[in-house]
Amino acid sequence: MDLSTTLSGAPHRNVFVLSGGAARGAVQIGMLEALLDAGVVPHAMVGTSVGALNATFVAWRPDRARVRELRAKWLALRTRDIFPGGTLTRVHHLARQRPYLFSHHALHRLIRDWQPVERLEQLPTPVRVVTTPLAGTGAVYHRHGDLARLLLASAAVPAVFAPVLLPDGAGGEELHVDGGVADNVPVAGAADLTPTRVFVLDATLATLRTPRSRTPVDVLVASLGAAMRAGRTPDLGVGVEVHRISTPDRGVRMTDFTQTVQHMTDGRVAAARVLDALHDALRVA
């Protein structure tokens, strides 16, 4: 018996859940590499914020070659590619009473460069992209729509980037922000994807960290992590395995992209540990 089948011998249906986590989203690359090398392939994916960006990129072709392409994208990332401008730019936005510290134009360019299709439903591997409507109705797990706008909304950290207008399903539009506000580790989004096994690729922090620099981005991301830790992992039903993969806190700022290689290594090591435990369980069974 291998990791691709259940104890009864039936094939597993794997759903990968990718959390938010800003620059720590690089850990998900190492996790994906280890899982795919072990023959664990996603049949569907769920992503919030940076996890949505990673998930939709891989969902075009969930294999090792595609993850190598994603690795190269991450290795080329710099802070300015997402958070452009300096202190004067942020002061200018505040002085003009704009509801954000950073223009989302750089992030939008990055999304357009990374997105493999125009619409979410065109992806060969189904993906749910998570956003939070400002109307306060809880997380939305999108299954179709304009992919660039969905990803922009899913990553729109409140006060850091402007909210994004998305269709409200009734012919109008409503403002949405970062999916992590309502569900930063969106296991609940896997519920309608009929998984037998869920792998949570968790790029959040296990414990609350007081940001040393206390920049708005770091404080807001840490706040999202604290809110998520106050929540519960949803029950996906009898017989559904949930395996969480997480990495240590290296004390790196959430906007710091200089530690990408270390994050990737940590992700691979963490995933290998979970896979080893699964192999051990199978040997006992």
Coordinates of C-alpha atoms in Angstrom, one line a residue:
M1 CA 0.0 0.0 0.0
D2 CA 1.3 3.5 -0.8
L3 CA 0.2 7.1 0.0
S4 CA -2.1 7.3 -3.0
T5 CA -4.7 4.9 -1.6
T6 CA -6.9 4.6 1.5
L7 CA -6.7 1.7 3.9
S8 CA -9.4 0.0 1.8
G9 CA -7.3 0.3 -1.3
A10 CA -9.5 3.0 -2.9
P11 CA -7.7 6.0 -4.4
H12 CA -7.4 9.0 -2.1
R13 CA -9.0 12.4 -3.2
N14 CA -6.5 14.9 -1.9
V15 CA -7.3 18.6 -1.3
F16 CA -4.4 21.0 -0.6
V17 CA -5.3 24.0 1.6
L18 CA -2.9 26.9 1.3
S19 CA -3.0 29.6 4.0
G20 CA -2.1 33.2 3.9
G21 CA 1.3 34.4 5.2
A22 CA 2.8 37.1 3.0
A23 CA 6.5 36.4 2.4
R24 CA 6.3 33.2 4.4
G25 CA 4.2 31.8 1.5
A26 CA 7.5 30.5 0.2
V27 CA 7.3 27.7 2.7
Q28 CA 4.5 26.3 0.5
I29 CA 6.9 25.7 -2.4
G30 CA 9.0 23.3 -0.3
M31 CA 5.8 21.6 0.9
L32 CA 4.5 21.2 -2.6
E33 CA 7.8 19.8 -3.8
A34 CA 7.9 17.1 -1.0
L35 CA 4.3 16.1 -1.5
L36 CA 4.5 15.8 -5.3
D37 CA 7.9 13.9 -5.0
A38 CA 6.0 11.4 -2.7
G39 CA 3.3 10.9 -5.3
V40 CA 0.7 13.0 -3.4
V41 CA -1.1 15.0 -6.1
P42 CA -3.9 17.5 -5.4
H43 CA -7.3 16.8 -6.9
A44 CA -8.5 20.2 -5.8
M45 CA -7.0 23.2 -3.9
V46 CA -8.1 26.1 -1.6
G47 CA -6.1 29.2 -1.1
T48 CA -6.2 32.5 0.9
S49 CA -4.1 35.5 0.0
V50 CA -0.6 34.4 -1.0
G51 CA -1.8 30.8 -0.8
A52 CA -4.4 31.6 -3.4
L53 CA -1.7 32.9 -5.7
N54 CA 0.4 29.8 -5.2
A55 CA -2.6 27.5 -5.6
T56 CA -3.9 28.9 -8.8
F57 CA -0.4 28.9 -10.4
V58 CA 0.1 25.2 -9.6
A59 CA -3.5 24.2 -10.4
W60 CA -2.8 24.8 -14.1
R61 CA -0.6 21.6 -14.0
P62 CA 0.0 20.2 -10.5
D63 CA 3.4 18.5 -11.2
R64 CA 7.0 18.9 -10.2
A65 CA 7.9 20.9 -13.3
R66 CA 5.2 23.5 -12.6
V67 CA 6.3 23.9 -9.0
R68 CA 9.9 24.5 -10.3
E69 CA 8.4 27.3 -12.3
L70 CA 6.8 28.7 -9.2
R71 CA 10.1 28.4 -7.3
A72 CA 11.8 30.5 -9.9
K73 CA 9.0 33.1 -9.6
W74 CA 9.5 33.3 -5.8
L75 CA 13.3 33.5 -6.0
A76 CA 12.9 36.6 -8.2
L77 CA 10.5 38.4 -5.8
R78 CA 11.6 41.5 -4.0
T79 CA 9.6 43.6 -1.5
R80 CA 9.1 46.4 -4.0
D81 CA 7.4 44.0 -6.4
I82 CA 4.4 44.0 -4.0
F83 CA 5.0 46.9 -1.7
P84 CA 6.3 49.7 -3.9
G85 CA 7.4 53.2 -2.8
G86 CA 8.9 54.4 0.5
T87 CA 7.8 56.3 3.5
L88 CA 7.0 59.5 1.5
T89 CA 4.7 57.5 -0.7
R90 CA 2.8 56.1 2.3
V91 CA 2.6 59.6 3.9
H92 CA 1.2 60.9 0.6
H93 CA -1.5 58.3 0.5
L94 CA -2.4 59.1 4.1
A95 CA -2.4 62.8 3.5
R96 CA -4.8 62.3 0.6
Q97 CA -7.1 60.2 2.9
R98 CA -6.7 57.1 0.7
P99 CA -7.8 53.9 2.3
Y100 CA -4.5 52.2 1.8
L101 CA -0.7 52.6 2.4
F102 CA 0.3 51.0 -0.9
S103 CA -1.0 51.2 -4.4
H104 CA -2.1 47.7 -5.6
H105 CA -0.8 48.4 -9.2
A106 CA 2.5 46.5 -8.5
L107 CA 0.6 43.5 -7.0
H108 CA -1.8 43.5 -9.9
R109 CA 1.1 43.4 -12.4
L110 CA 2.6 40.4 -10.5
I111 CA -0.8 38.6 -10.5
R112 CA -1.3 39.2 -14.2
D113 CA 2.2 37.8 -14.8
W114 CA 1.6 34.7 -12.7
Q115 CA -2.0 33.8 -13.5
P116 CA -2.3 31.0 -16.0
V117 CA -5.9 31.6 -17.2
E118 CA -8.4 34.5 -17.3
R119 CA -11.1 32.9 -15.2
L120 CA -10.9 30.7 -12.1
E121 CA -13.2 28.0 -13.5
Q122 CA -10.8 27.5 -16.4
L123 CA -8.2 25.8 -14.2
P124 CA -7.9 22.1 -14.8
T125 CA -7.6 21.4 -11.1
P126 CA -10.5 23.1 -9.2
V127 CA -9.5 25.9 -6.8
R128 CA -11.5 27.8 -4.2
V129 CA -10.2 31.4 -3.8
V130 CA -11.0 33.0 -0.4
T131 CA -12.0 36.6 0.1
T132 CA -13.7 38.6 2.9
P133 CA -16.7 40.9 2.0
L134 CA -16.7 44.1 3.9
A135 CA -20.4 43.6 4.4
G136 CA -19.4 41.2 7.2
T137 CA -21.0 38.0 5.9
G138 CA -18.0 35.8 6.5
A139 CA -15.5 34.2 4.2
V140 CA -16.5 33.6 0.5
Y141 CA -15.0 30.5 -1.2
H142 CA -15.1 31.5 -4.9
R143 CA -15.3 28.8 -7.5
H144 CA -15.6 31.0 -10.6
G145 CA -14.9 34.6 -11.6
D146 CA -12.3 36.9 -13.0
L147 CA -9.1 35.4 -11.7
A148 CA -7.0 38.5 -11.5
R149 CA -9.6 40.4 -9.5
L150 CA -10.2 37.5 -7.2
L151 CA -6.5 37.2 -6.4
L152 CA -6.2 40.9 -5.9
A153 CA -9.1 40.9 -3.5
S154 CA -7.8 37.8 -1.7
A155 CA -4.5 39.6 -1.0
A156 CA -6.0 43.0 -0.2
V157 CA -4.8 43.3 3.4
P158 CA -7.1 46.0 5.0
A159 CA -5.5 49.4 5.1
V160 CA -2.4 48.1 3.3
F161 CA -4.2 47.7 -0.1
A162 CA -7.5 49.1 -1.3
P163 CA -10.6 46.9 -1.1
V164 CA -11.6 45.3 -4.4
L165 CA -15.1 45.3 -6.0
L166 CA -16.4 41.8 -6.8
P167 CA -19.8 40.7 -8.1
D168 CA -22.3 40.2 -5.3
G169 CA -24.4 37.5 -7.2
A170 CA -27.4 39.8 -7.4
G171 CA -26.3 42.0 -10.3
G172 CA -24.3 44.4 -8.2
E173 CA -20.9 44.6 -6.6
E174 CA -19.5 44.7 -3.1
L175 CA -16.1 45.4 -1.6
H176 CA -13.9 42.5 -0.6
V177 CA -10.6 42.3 1.3
D178 CA -8.0 39.7 2.2
G179 CA -9.5 36.3 2.7
G180 CA -7.3 35.9 5.8
V181 CA -9.5 38.3 7.7
A182 CA -12.3 35.7 7.8
D183 CA -10.4 32.5 7.1
N184 CA -6.6 32.6 7.0
V185 CA -6.2 28.8 7.0
P186 CA -9.2 28.0 4.9
V187 CA -9.9 24.3 5.7
A188 CA -13.6 25.1 5.5
G189 CA -13.2 25.7 1.8
A190 CA -12.5 22.0 1.3
A191 CA -15.9 20.9 2.5
D192 CA -17.6 20.8 -0.9
L193 CA -14.6 19.3 -2.7
T194 CA -15.3 15.8 -1.3
P195 CA -11.8 15.1 0.0
T196 CA -10.8 11.9 1.7
R197 CA -7.6 13.6 2.8
V198 CA -6.6 17.3 3.3
F199 CA -3.1 18.6 3.5
V200 CA -2.9 22.0 5.1
L201 CA 0.1 24.0 3.8
D202 CA 0.2 26.4 6.7
A203 CA 2.4 29.5 6.2
T204 CA 1.0 31.3 9.3
L205 CA 2.8 31.7 12.6
A206 CA 2.1 29.1 15.3
T207 CA 2.4 31.6 18.1
L208 CA 1.8 35.3 18.3
R209 CA 4.8 37.4 17.5
T210 CA 5.0 41.0 18.4
P211 CA 6.4 42.7 15.3
R212 CA 9.8 44.2 16.1
S213 CA 9.5 46.8 13.4
R214 CA 5.8 47.5 14.1
T215 CA 5.2 48.4 10.5
P216 CA 1.5 48.5 9.5
V217 CA 2.0 45.4 7.3
D218 CA 3.6 43.4 10.0
V219 CA 1.1 44.3 12.7
L220 CA -1.9 43.6 10.4
V221 CA -0.5 40.2 9.3
A222 CA 0.3 39.3 12.9
S223 CA -3.3 40.3 13.8
L224 CA -4.7 38.0 11.2
G225 CA -2.7 35.1 12.6
A226 CA -4.0 35.9 16.1
A227 CA -7.6 35.9 14.9
M228 CA -7.1 32.6 13.1
R229 CA -5.6 30.9 16.2
A230 CA -8.8 31.9 18.1
G231 CA -10.9 29.9 15.6
R232 CA -11.5 26.1 15.3
T233 CA -10.6 23.7 12.5
P234 CA -13.9 22.8 10.9
D235 CA -15.2 19.2 10.9
L236 CA -15.0 17.8 7.4
G237 CA -16.9 14.7 8.2
V238 CA -16.2 11.1 9.2
G239 CA -13.2 9.5 7.6
V240 CA -11.6 12.7 6.2
E241 CA -7.9 12.9 7.2
V242 CA -6.5 16.3 7.9
H243 CA -2.7 16.7 8.0
R244 CA -1.3 20.1 8.9
I245 CA 2.2 21.0 7.7
S246 CA 3.8 24.0 9.5
T247 CA 7.3 25.5 9.9
P248 CA 9.2 27.3 12.6
D249 CA 9.2 31.0 13.0
R250 CA 12.6 32.4 11.9
G251 CA 11.8 35.9 13.1
V252 CA 11.7 37.2 9.6
R253 CA 9.4 40.1 8.7
M254 CA 6.3 39.2 6.7
T255 CA 7.4 41.7 4.0
D256 CA 11.0 40.4 3.8
F257 CA 11.7 38.3 0.7
T258 CA 15.4 37.8 1.4
Q259 CA 14.8 34.5 3.3
T260 CA 12.9 32.7 0.5
V261 CA 15.4 29.9 0.2
Q262 CA 15.3 29.2 3.9
H263 CA 11.5 29.2 3.9
M264 CA 11.4 26.7 1.0
T265 CA 13.8 24.4 2.9
D266 CA 11.8 24.6 6.0
G267 CA 8.7 23.8 4.1
R268 CA 10.2 20.7 2.5
V269 CA 11.5 19.5 5.9
A270 CA 8.2 20.0 7.5
A271 CA 6.3 18.1 4.8
A272 CA 8.8 15.3 4.8
R273 CA 8.2 14.9 8.6
V274 CA 4.4 14.6 8.0
L275 CA 4.9 12.1 5.1
D276 CA 7.3 10.0 7.2
A277 CA 4.6 9.8 9.9
L278 CA 2.0 8.7 7.3
H279 CA 4.4 5.9 6.0
D280 CA 4.9 4.7 9.6
A281 CA 1.1 4.6 10.1
L282 CA 0.6 2.6 7.0
R283 CA 3.3 0.1 8.1
V284 CA 1.5 -0.4 11.4
A285 CA -1.8 -0.8 9.6

